[in-house]
Coordinates of C-alpha atoms in Angstrom, one line a residue:
Chain A
M2 CA 22.1 55.5 15.0
K3 CA 19.4 54.0 17.2
K4 CA 16.8 55.3 14.7
L5 CA 18.6 53.6 11.8
L6 CA 18.8 50.3 13.7
L7 CA 15.1 50.6 14.5
I8 CA 14.1 51.3 10.9
T9 CA 16.4 48.4 9.7
A10 CA 14.8 46.1 12.2
I11 CA 11.3 47.1 11.1
L12 CA 12.3 46.7 7.4
I13 CA 13.7 43.2 8.1
S14 CA 10.6 42.3 10.0
L15 CA 8.3 43.5 7.2
L16 CA 10.4 41.8 4.5
S17 CA 10.6 38.6 6.4
T18 CA 6.8 38.7 7.0
G19 CA 6.3 39.3 3.3
Y20 CA 8.6 36.5 2.4
N21 CA 6.7 34.1 4.7
L22 CA 3.4 35.2 3.3
A23 CA 4.7 34.6 -0.2
S24 CA 6.2 31.2 0.5
T25 CA 3.0 30.0 2.2
N26 CA 0.6 31.7 -0.2
N27 CA -0.8 28.3 -1.3
P28 CA 0.0 25.8 1.5
I29 CA -1.0 22.2 1.2
K30 CA -4.3 22.0 3.0
V31 CA -5.5 19.0 5.0
F32 CA -8.5 17.4 3.3
H33 CA -11.4 16.1 5.4
S34 CA -14.4 14.2 4.1
Y35 CA -16.5 17.4 4.3
D36 CA -14.1 19.3 2.0
Y37 CA -15.1 17.4 -1.1
Q38 CA -18.6 18.9 -1.1
T39 CA -17.4 22.3 -0.1
I40 CA -14.8 22.5 -2.9
V41 CA -17.4 21.3 -5.5
K42 CA -20.1 23.7 -4.2
N43 CA -17.7 26.7 -4.3
K44 CA -16.6 26.1 -7.9
T45 CA -18.5 28.1 -10.4
K46 CA -16.6 27.0 -13.4
P47 CA -15.4 23.6 -14.8
F48 CA -12.4 22.0 -13.2
V49 CA -10.5 18.8 -12.7
M50 CA -10.1 17.2 -9.3
M51 CA -7.1 14.9 -9.4
F52 CA -6.2 12.4 -6.6
W53 CA -2.7 11.2 -6.6
S54 CA -0.1 9.6 -4.3
I55 CA 3.6 9.9 -3.9
D56 CA 4.1 6.1 -4.5
C57 CA 2.4 6.2 -7.8
S58 CA 4.7 6.5 -10.8
P59 CA 1.8 7.0 -13.3
C60 CA 0.5 9.9 -11.2
L61 CA 3.8 11.7 -11.5
S62 CA 3.9 11.1 -15.2
E63 CA 0.5 12.8 -15.5
M64 CA 1.5 15.6 -13.2
R65 CA 4.7 16.3 -15.1
K66 CA 2.5 16.8 -18.2
I67 CA 0.1 19.0 -16.4
S68 CA 3.0 21.1 -15.0
T69 CA 3.9 22.0 -18.6
L70 CA 0.5 23.7 -19.0
S71 CA 0.2 27.5 -18.7
A72 CA -0.3 29.0 -15.3
N73 CA -4.0 29.7 -16.1
E74 CA -4.6 26.1 -17.2
K75 CA -2.9 24.7 -14.1
K76 CA -5.3 26.7 -12.0
K77 CA -8.1 24.5 -13.4
F78 CA -6.9 21.6 -11.4
V79 CA -7.4 20.7 -7.7
F80 CA -4.6 18.3 -6.7
I81 CA -5.3 16.0 -3.7
S82 CA -2.7 13.7 -2.4
T83 CA -4.2 10.5 -0.8
D84 CA -1.0 9.8 1.2
G85 CA -2.0 11.3 4.6
H86 CA -1.1 14.6 6.1
E87 CA 2.0 13.4 8.1
L88 CA 3.7 13.2 4.7
K89 CA 3.0 16.8 4.0
K90 CA 6.7 17.8 3.8
E91 CA 7.6 15.0 1.4
I92 CA 4.5 15.9 -0.7
G93 CA 5.5 19.6 -0.7
N94 CA 9.0 18.7 -1.9
L95 CA 7.6 16.6 -4.7
L96 CA 5.1 19.4 -5.7
H97 CA 8.0 21.8 -5.7
Q98 CA 10.0 19.5 -8.1
L99 CA 7.0 19.3 -10.3
D100 CA 6.5 23.0 -10.2
L101 CA 3.0 22.6 -8.9
E102 CA 3.6 23.8 -5.4
N103 CA 1.6 27.0 -6.0
E104 CA -1.5 25.2 -7.2
N105 CA -4.6 24.2 -5.2
N106 CA -3.0 21.4 -3.2
W107 CA -4.5 19.2 -0.6
V108 CA -3.6 16.1 1.3
F109 CA -5.9 13.6 3.0
N110 CA -6.3 13.7 6.7
S111 CA -4.5 10.5 7.8
N112 CA -7.1 9.6 10.4
D113 CA -10.0 9.5 7.9
I114 CA -8.6 8.2 4.7
D115 CA -11.2 5.4 4.2
E116 CA -14.1 7.6 5.1
I117 CA -12.9 10.3 2.8
I118 CA -12.6 7.9 -0.2
S119 CA -16.1 6.5 0.5
V120 CA -17.6 9.9 0.6
I121 CA -16.0 10.9 -2.7
D122 CA -16.9 7.8 -4.7
K123 CA -18.2 4.5 -3.4
R124 CA -16.7 2.8 -6.5
W125 CA -13.2 4.2 -5.8
Y126 CA -10.9 2.0 -3.8
G127 CA -7.9 4.2 -3.5
E128 CA -6.3 3.4 -6.8
T129 CA -4.4 6.4 -8.3
P130 CA -4.3 8.5 -10.3
R131 CA -8.1 9.1 -10.0
S132 CA -9.4 12.2 -11.8
Y133 CA -12.9 13.7 -12.1
Y134 CA -14.0 16.4 -14.5
F135 CA -16.7 18.8 -13.1
D136 CA -18.6 20.7 -15.7
K137 CA -20.0 24.2 -15.1
K138 CA -23.1 22.6 -13.5
N139 CA -20.9 20.6 -11.3
H140 CA -21.8 17.3 -13.0
R141 CA -19.0 14.9 -12.4
T142 CA -17.3 12.6 -14.9
L143 CA -14.6 10.1 -14.0
L144 CA -11.7 10.4 -16.4
K145 CA -10.7 6.9 -17.5
N146 CA -7.0 6.3 -17.4
H147 CA -6.6 3.1 -19.4
Chain B
M201 CA -2.2 8.9 -23.4
K202 CA -6.0 8.8 -23.9
Y203 CA -6.3 9.9 -20.3
Y204 CA -3.9 12.7 -20.8
R205 CA -5.7 13.9 -23.9
T206 CA -9.0 13.8 -22.0
I207 CA -7.5 15.9 -19.2
L208 CA -6.1 18.4 -21.7
L209 CA -9.3 18.7 -23.6
S210 CA -11.1 19.2 -20.3
A211 CA -8.6 21.7 -19.1
V212 CA -8.8 23.7 -22.3
S213 CA -12.5 23.9 -22.0
I214 CA -12.3 25.1 -18.4
M215 CA -12.6 28.7 -17.5
L216 CA -11.5 28.7 -13.9
T217 CA -10.1 30.7 -11.1
A218 CA -9.2 28.5 -8.2
A219 CA -7.6 31.0 -5.9
A220 CA -10.7 31.8 -3.9
N221 CA -11.3 28.2 -3.2
A222 CA -8.1 27.7 -1.2
A223 CA -8.8 30.7 1.0
Q224 CA -12.4 29.5 1.8
H225 CA -11.0 26.2 3.1
Q226 CA -8.3 27.5 5.3
H227 CA -10.4 27.0 8.4
H228 CA -10.6 23.3 7.7
S229 CA -6.9 22.7 7.3
K230 CA -6.0 22.7 11.0
H231 CA -5.0 19.4 12.3
V232 CA -4.1 18.4 15.8
A233 CA -1.5 15.6 15.9
D234 CA -2.4 12.5 17.9
P235 CA -1.1 13.4 21.4
L236 CA -0.7 9.8 22.4
C237 CA 2.0 9.1 19.9
K238 CA 4.0 12.3 19.4
D239 CA 7.7 11.3 19.3
S240 CA 7.0 7.8 20.5
S241 CA 8.5 4.6 19.2
E242 CA 5.9 2.4 20.9
Q243 CA 4.3 -0.4 19.0
K244 CA 0.9 1.2 19.3
C245 CA 2.1 4.3 17.5
A246 CA 3.3 2.6 14.4
K247 CA 1.5 2.7 11.1
T248 CA 1.8 -1.0 10.6
V249 CA 2.5 -4.0 12.8
S250 CA 3.5 -7.4 11.4
S251 CA 3.4 -10.5 13.6
V252 CA 4.1 -14.2 13.6
F253 CA 3.9 -17.1 16.2
D254 CA 6.9 -19.4 16.6
A255 CA 6.5 -23.1 17.2
K256 CA 6.5 -22.6 21.0
G257 CA 3.6 -20.2 20.8
R258 CA 5.6 -17.0 21.3
L259 CA 4.2 -14.1 19.4
W260 CA 6.8 -11.9 17.6
S261 CA 6.0 -8.5 16.3
T262 CA 7.8 -5.9 14.3
W263 CA 7.1 -2.2 13.4
T264 CA 9.0 0.9 12.5
D265 CA 9.5 4.4 13.9
K266 CA 11.7 7.1 12.5
Q267 CA 13.9 5.0 10.3
F268 CA 14.3 2.2 12.9
L269 CA 12.8 -1.3 13.0
Y270 CA 11.7 -2.7 16.3
V271 CA 10.9 -6.2 17.5
N272 CA 9.2 -7.4 20.7
F273 CA 7.5 -10.6 21.8
S274 CA 4.6 -11.8 23.9
D275 CA 4.1 -15.1 25.6
D276 CA 0.4 -14.5 26.5
N277 CA -1.2 -13.9 23.1
G278 CA -0.5 -10.2 23.0
K279 CA -1.6 -9.2 26.5
N280 CA 1.9 -8.2 27.6
F281 CA 4.9 -7.6 25.4
S282 CA 8.6 -7.6 26.1
K283 CA 10.7 -4.5 25.9
A284 CA 11.3 -3.6 22.2
V285 CA 14.7 -4.3 20.6
R286 CA 15.9 -2.0 17.9
V287 CA 17.0 -4.0 14.8
N288 CA 19.1 -1.6 12.7
A289 CA 21.8 0.4 14.3
I290 CA 22.0 2.8 11.4
A291 CA 18.9 4.7 10.4
E292 CA 17.3 3.9 7.1
K293 CA 14.0 4.9 5.4
I294 CA 12.0 1.8 6.0
A295 CA 8.8 1.6 3.9
A296 CA 5.9 0.9 6.3
R297 CA 2.5 2.0 5.4
N298 CA -0.4 0.6 3.4
E299 CA 0.9 -2.2 1.1
H300 CA 4.4 -1.7 2.3
R301 CA 5.4 -3.3 5.7
P302 CA 8.3 -5.2 7.2
K303 CA 7.8 -9.0 7.3
I304 CA 8.6 -11.2 10.2
K305 CA 9.0 -15.0 10.0
I306 CA 10.5 -17.8 12.1
G307 CA 13.4 -19.9 10.7
K308 CA 15.3 -22.9 12.0
N309 CA 15.9 -23.1 15.8
R310 CA 13.5 -20.2 16.4
T311 CA 15.6 -17.8 14.4
V312 CA 13.7 -14.5 14.0
L313 CA 13.8 -13.4 10.4
L314 CA 13.0 -9.9 9.1
S315 CA 12.7 -8.5 5.6
W316 CA 11.8 -5.0 4.6
T317 CA 12.1 -2.4 1.9
T318 CA 14.4 0.5 2.4
K319 CA 13.6 3.6 0.4
L320 CA 16.5 5.2 -1.4
N321 CA 16.9 8.9 -2.2
K322 CA 15.5 8.8 -5.7
R323 CA 11.7 8.5 -5.9
F324 CA 10.2 5.0 -6.4
T325 CA 13.6 3.3 -5.6
G326 CA 14.4 0.9 -2.8
N327 CA 16.4 -2.1 -1.7
I328 CA 15.3 -5.4 -0.1
R329 CA 16.8 -5.7 3.3
F330 CA 17.2 -8.7 5.7
S331 CA 18.3 -9.2 9.3
R332 CA 17.9 -12.1 11.7
S333 CA 18.2 -12.9 15.4
T334 CA 19.7 -16.2 16.4
D335 CA 19.4 -15.5 20.2
L336 CA 15.6 -15.2 20.5
G337 CA 15.5 -11.5 19.7
V338 CA 18.2 -10.2 22.1
T339 CA 20.4 -9.0 19.2
F340 CA 19.9 -8.8 15.4
S341 CA 22.4 -9.2 12.6
Q342 CA 23.6 -6.2 10.7
P343 CA 21.1 -5.7 7.9
V344 CA 22.1 -6.9 4.4
T345 CA 20.7 -6.1 1.0
V346 CA 19.2 -9.1 -0.7
N347 CA 18.9 -7.7 -4.2
D348 CA 22.2 -8.3 -6.0
N349 CA 21.5 -5.5 -8.5
H350 CA 22.6 -2.3 -6.9
D351 CA 21.3 0.3 -9.3
I352 CA 19.3 3.1 -7.7
I353 CA 16.0 1.7 -9.0
S354 CA 13.0 0.0 -7.5
H355 CA 13.5 -3.2 -5.6
R356 CA 10.4 -3.1 -3.4
F357 CA 7.4 -4.9 -2.1
D358 CA 9.2 -7.8 -0.4
A359 CA 7.4 -11.0 0.7
M360 CA 9.0 -13.8 2.7
A361 CA 8.3 -17.4 3.5
V362 CA 10.1 -20.2 5.2
N363 CA 9.6 -23.9 4.3
N364 CA 9.9 -26.9 6.5
A365 CA 13.5 -27.4 5.6
G366 CA 14.2 -23.9 6.9
H367 CA 14.9 -22.5 3.4
I368 CA 14.0 -18.8 3.3
Y369 CA 12.4 -17.4 0.2
I370 CA 12.2 -13.6 -0.4
S371 CA 10.4 -12.3 -3.4
W372 CA 10.0 -8.7 -4.6
L373 CA 9.3 -6.4 -7.5
D374 CA 12.4 -5.3 -9.4
K375 CA 13.0 -2.7 -12.1
R376 CA 16.5 -3.8 -13.3
D377 CA 15.0 -5.1 -16.6
Q378 CA 13.1 -1.9 -17.1
L379 CA 16.4 0.0 -16.7
A380 CA 18.2 -2.3 -19.1
A381 CA 15.4 -1.8 -21.7
K382 CA 15.5 1.9 -21.2
Q383 CA 19.2 2.0 -21.7
A384 CA 18.8 0.0 -24.9
G385 CA 16.2 2.4 -26.1
K386 CA 13.4 -0.1 -25.7
K387 CA 10.1 0.1 -23.8
Y388 CA 9.4 -2.1 -20.8
H389 CA 6.1 -2.2 -19.1
G390 CA 6.0 -2.3 -15.3
A391 CA 8.6 -4.2 -13.2
A392 CA 9.6 -7.8 -12.9
A393 CA 9.1 -10.4 -10.1
Y394 CA 12.3 -11.6 -8.6
Y395 CA 13.3 -13.8 -5.7
A396 CA 16.3 -15.1 -3.7
I397 CA 16.7 -18.2 -1.5
S398 CA 18.8 -18.8 1.6
T399 CA 19.5 -22.4 2.5
D400 CA 21.6 -21.5 5.5
N401 CA 19.0 -20.0 7.8
G402 CA 19.6 -16.5 6.5
N403 CA 23.4 -16.4 6.8
S404 CA 23.6 -15.8 3.0
F405 CA 21.4 -15.6 -0.1
K406 CA 21.9 -17.2 -3.4
A407 CA 21.9 -15.1 -6.6
N408 CA 18.7 -13.4 -7.5
K409 CA 16.5 -15.1 -10.0
K410 CA 13.7 -13.7 -12.1
I411 CA 10.2 -15.2 -12.0
A412 CA 8.5 -13.1 -14.7
D413 CA 8.7 -9.8 -16.6
H414 CA 6.0 -7.1 -16.5
S415 CA 4.6 -7.2 -13.0
C416 CA 2.6 -4.3 -11.7
E417 CA 4.9 -2.1 -9.7
C418 CA 2.9 -0.9 -6.6
C419 CA 1.1 -3.8 -5.0
R420 CA 2.1 -6.3 -2.4
M421 CA 3.1 -9.9 -3.4
A422 CA 1.9 -13.1 -1.7
I423 CA 3.9 -16.2 -0.9
D424 CA 3.2 -19.5 0.7
I425 CA 4.8 -23.0 0.9
D426 CA 3.2 -25.9 -0.9
R427 CA 3.0 -29.6 -0.1
N428 CA 6.3 -30.2 -1.9
D429 CA 7.9 -27.8 0.5
L430 CA 8.4 -25.3 -2.4
P431 CA 7.2 -21.7 -2.6
V432 CA 4.2 -20.5 -4.5
I433 CA 4.2 -16.8 -5.3
S434 CA 1.4 -14.5 -6.6
W435 CA 1.5 -10.9 -7.7
R436 CA -0.4 -8.3 -9.7
H437 CA 0.7 -8.6 -13.3
I438 CA 0.4 -6.4 -16.4
Y439 CA -1.3 -8.3 -19.2
E440 CA -1.5 -6.8 -22.7
K441 CA -1.2 -3.0 -22.5
N442 CA -2.6 -2.2 -19.2
I443 CA -4.7 -5.0 -17.8
R444 CA -3.6 -5.4 -14.2
D445 CA -4.8 -8.9 -13.2
H446 CA -3.0 -11.5 -11.0
A447 CA -0.4 -14.1 -11.9
I448 CA 0.8 -17.1 -9.8
T449 CA 3.7 -19.5 -10.0
S450 CA 4.7 -22.6 -8.3
F451 CA 8.3 -24.0 -8.2
V452 CA 9.5 -27.1 -10.0
R453 CA 12.4 -27.5 -7.6
Q454 CA 14.2 -25.6 -4.9
N455 CA 15.5 -22.8 -7.0
Q456 CA 13.5 -23.0 -10.2
P457 CA 10.1 -21.4 -10.7
A458 CA 7.6 -22.9 -13.0
K459 CA 5.9 -21.0 -15.8
P460 CA 3.4 -18.6 -14.3
F461 CA -0.3 -19.0 -14.8
R462 CA -3.0 -16.4 -14.7
L463 CA -4.8 -16.3 -11.4
S464 CA -7.5 -13.7 -12.2
N465 CA -9.0 -12.6 -15.4
D466 CA -11.1 -9.6 -14.3
Q467 CA -9.7 -7.3 -17.0
W468 CA -9.0 -4.3 -14.9
K469 CA -7.6 -1.8 -17.3
I470 CA -5.8 0.9 -15.4
N471 CA -2.7 3.0 -16.2
G472 CA -2.2 3.6 -12.5
C473 CA -1.5 2.1 -9.1
P474 CA -4.1 -0.2 -7.6
H475 CA -2.2 -0.3 -4.3
H476 CA -3.9 -3.7 -3.8
G477 CA -2.1 -7.0 -3.9
P478 CA -3.3 -10.6 -3.4
S479 CA -3.2 -13.1 -0.5
L480 CA -2.4 -16.8 -0.8
S481 CA -2.6 -19.9 1.5
I482 CA -2.1 -23.6 0.6
D483 CA -3.7 -26.5 2.4
S484 CA -2.3 -30.0 3.2
K485 CA -3.8 -31.4 0.0
N486 CA -2.0 -28.8 -2.0
R487 CA -5.1 -26.7 -2.8
Y488 CA -4.1 -23.1 -3.5
H489 CA -6.5 -20.7 -1.9
A490 CA -6.3 -17.1 -3.2
V491 CA -8.1 -13.8 -2.5
W492 CA -7.6 -10.7 -4.6
F493 CA -9.1 -7.4 -5.4
N494 CA -10.0 -5.9 -8.8
N495 CA -12.0 -2.8 -9.7
A496 CA -12.9 -3.6 -13.3
E497 CA -16.1 -2.5 -15.0
K498 CA -17.6 -5.9 -14.8
N499 CA -15.8 -7.7 -12.1
H500 CA -15.2 -5.5 -9.1
G501 CA -14.6 -6.3 -5.5
V502 CA -12.7 -8.9 -3.4
F503 CA -12.7 -12.4 -4.9
Y504 CA -11.9 -15.9 -3.7
A505 CA -11.0 -18.9 -5.8
H506 CA -8.9 -22.1 -5.4
S507 CA -6.8 -24.3 -7.6
D508 CA -6.1 -28.0 -7.4
N509 CA -3.6 -28.1 -10.3
N510 CA -0.7 -25.9 -9.1
G511 CA -2.5 -22.7 -10.3
E512 CA -3.1 -23.8 -13.8
T513 CA -6.9 -23.3 -13.4
F514 CA -9.0 -21.9 -10.6
S515 CA -12.5 -22.6 -9.4
Q516 CA -15.3 -20.2 -10.2
Q517 CA -14.5 -17.1 -8.3
I518 CA -16.9 -15.9 -5.6
T519 CA -17.3 -12.4 -4.3
V520 CA -16.1 -11.7 -0.8
G521 CA -17.7 -8.9 1.3
N522 CA -19.7 -5.9 0.3
Y523 CA -18.3 -3.9 -2.6
D524 CA -20.5 -0.9 -1.7
K525 CA -19.0 -0.9 1.8
R526 CA -15.5 -0.8 0.3
A527 CA -14.6 -4.5 1.1
S528 CA -10.8 -4.5 0.5
H529 CA -7.4 -5.8 1.5
A530 CA -8.4 -9.3 2.3
D531 CA -6.1 -11.9 3.8
I532 CA -6.5 -15.7 3.7
K533 CA -5.1 -18.5 5.8
V534 CA -5.6 -22.2 6.1
S535 CA -5.7 -23.3 9.7
D536 CA -6.5 -26.7 11.1
N537 CA -8.6 -27.9 8.1
K538 CA -10.5 -24.7 7.9
V539 CA -9.9 -21.7 5.6
Y540 CA -10.4 -18.2 6.9
I541 CA -10.7 -14.9 5.0
T542 CA -10.6 -11.6 6.8
W543 CA -11.1 -8.2 5.2
K544 CA -11.8 -4.6 5.9
E545 CA -14.9 -2.6 5.1
Q546 CA -15.9 1.0 5.8
H547 CA -19.3 1.5 7.5
D548 CA -19.8 5.3 7.7
K549 CA -17.0 6.5 9.9
D550 CA -16.1 3.0 11.2
S551 CA -13.4 0.6 10.0
V552 CA -15.0 -2.8 10.2
I553 CA -13.2 -6.1 10.1
Y554 CA -15.0 -9.1 8.8
L555 CA -14.3 -12.8 9.0
M556 CA -15.6 -15.7 6.9
A557 CA -14.8 -19.4 7.3
S558 CA -15.0 -22.5 5.2
E559 CA -15.0 -26.0 6.8
D560 CA -14.7 -27.8 3.5
M561 CA -11.6 -26.2 2.2
G562 CA -13.2 -23.5 0.2
D563 CA -16.0 -25.5 -1.5
S564 CA -18.6 -23.6 0.6
W565 CA -18.4 -20.7 3.0
E566 CA -20.2 -19.8 6.2
K567 CA -21.9 -16.4 6.5
P568 CA -19.4 -13.6 7.1
F569 CA -19.6 -11.7 10.4
I570 CA -18.0 -8.7 12.0
I571 CA -15.2 -9.6 14.3
A572 CA -14.0 -6.1 15.2
R573 CA -14.6 -2.5 14.4
S574 CA -13.0 0.9 15.2
P575 CA -14.1 4.5 14.8
R576 CA -10.5 5.2 13.7
N577 CA -8.7 4.5 10.4
T578 CA -7.0 1.2 10.9
D579 CA -4.4 -1.0 9.3
Y580 CA -5.4 -4.0 7.2
P581 CA -6.2 -7.3 9.0
F582 CA -4.1 -10.4 8.7
I583 CA -4.5 -14.0 9.9
I584 CA -1.7 -15.7 11.7
N585 CA -1.5 -19.3 13.1
K586 CA -0.4 -20.4 16.5
N587 CA 0.2 -24.0 15.6
N588 CA -3.3 -24.9 14.5
K589 CA -5.2 -22.0 16.1
A590 CA -5.9 -18.9 14.1
F591 CA -5.8 -15.3 15.2
I592 CA -6.5 -12.0 13.5
S593 CA -3.6 -9.6 13.8
W594 CA -4.9 -6.1 13.5
H595 CA -3.4 -2.7 14.3
I596 CA -5.1 0.6 15.1
P597 CA -2.4 3.2 14.6
G598 CA -2.1 5.4 17.6
S599 CA -4.4 3.3 19.7
A600 CA -3.6 -0.4 20.0
Y601 CA -2.3 -3.6 18.4
R602 CA -4.9 -6.3 18.7
L603 CA -4.7 -10.1 18.5
I604 CA -8.2 -11.6 18.1
P605 CA -8.7 -15.4 18.5
I606 CA -10.9 -16.8 15.7
S607 CA -10.7 -20.6 16.2
E608 CA -11.6 -22.8 19.1

């Protein structure tokens, strides 16, 4: 009986560990100013970097459209919330609703928002959505959202 | 739509696997919360602080923490503050960051007036709330909802002003007309600008009235009182399909707005949220002084202009601050025959606050100078008047609220 209890305990432990790993497989990462260059450098194929905020209705419209793309296509986006990391939970809930919670998601470090924005693009003043297309040579093009 | 097509075309052409990227950045994702402000409702820990002086020189401040609004006061220009008083007995999700922040003004007999936006459960929705204290901040009235449309939609971005007669004007951005259009199967761009007036010192508000259709939906409004003791209100408007410039309206009488005029014509085309509203101040000769931000192809940055004909036309706009240093979120105030503009810039890692003054009511401007800086990310600067003396009200979240004198 003791052996059975022990095995059950181990199984529960393993299962719960597995569950936790699965549920946090792609957590929202906190974005610092140095992360921009690191992300770009590490990308070997074209991608879109999209900056968005939870208060931005047009952002959500775009993200709803992106969420209808295939899983492979969705992987071509890096989503970065400009809201500040203390809103991680709210951002996570929204990403879940949009079915984008398993994508490459980031949120600005609240303490450095202005610095981060100026490092990314001196002509960007925080308006959202703001999306950049990076080609295979990492050349960046701002996607106009007229 | 063009934007979406571009994204889709880009996406289709992309051959990408992003998974490795996330793992490589895990080591950067650790963040240590500010130890000074963990679980603290102190003023210094707030995201935003709004302040105003009353006629006797008492500084009143308000901020939020965990769904509660707080008020304190200082009788020595912000060196020492009274114990904070909680305004709302029942918790509510008060919007208080960036362009959202509670407002505090002084009404008749030093009544402390508060307006704010409470977020509702559905995204992008909210109500305009109001409370007052008639006993010098000892107690506050039970908050009331000012918007008389109670659909679960957006009533947000409140602005408040009080005229010499003690009439309280609250304006906000409202989506009731967008909802009605949607229900009728019609399209409606943006929100609408609405207002309500109280002529009994905040005891009650008259029926809501619309100022204009098709405002932008995510930028603060600006409001001031003109020489006729009537409000003037400015907001970011949607012109044509998606040009988000600024509109301004005066009032023809107490409860009747005039036809709005166009304040800016920078042609910023954006199907998105600028998160950047205007600021407005009116001098004793009824000159309207305005600052705003646009990030259009041709005209980008912070701009100043004035109007001598109730907003119908404005002077040639001048650029304020350094666009390449991210000059933004400017505030303007007339004080004792001078006009001051303050704004924020980003100099490497520092938040830098600038000040610029005009001694001829905006015809010419002195050289701007740095009045404060912080290595931390800070709130936007605002100018408040203590009778005829001007101060910058500036908050560094997690560190300190600062009141900086700027006039002799």
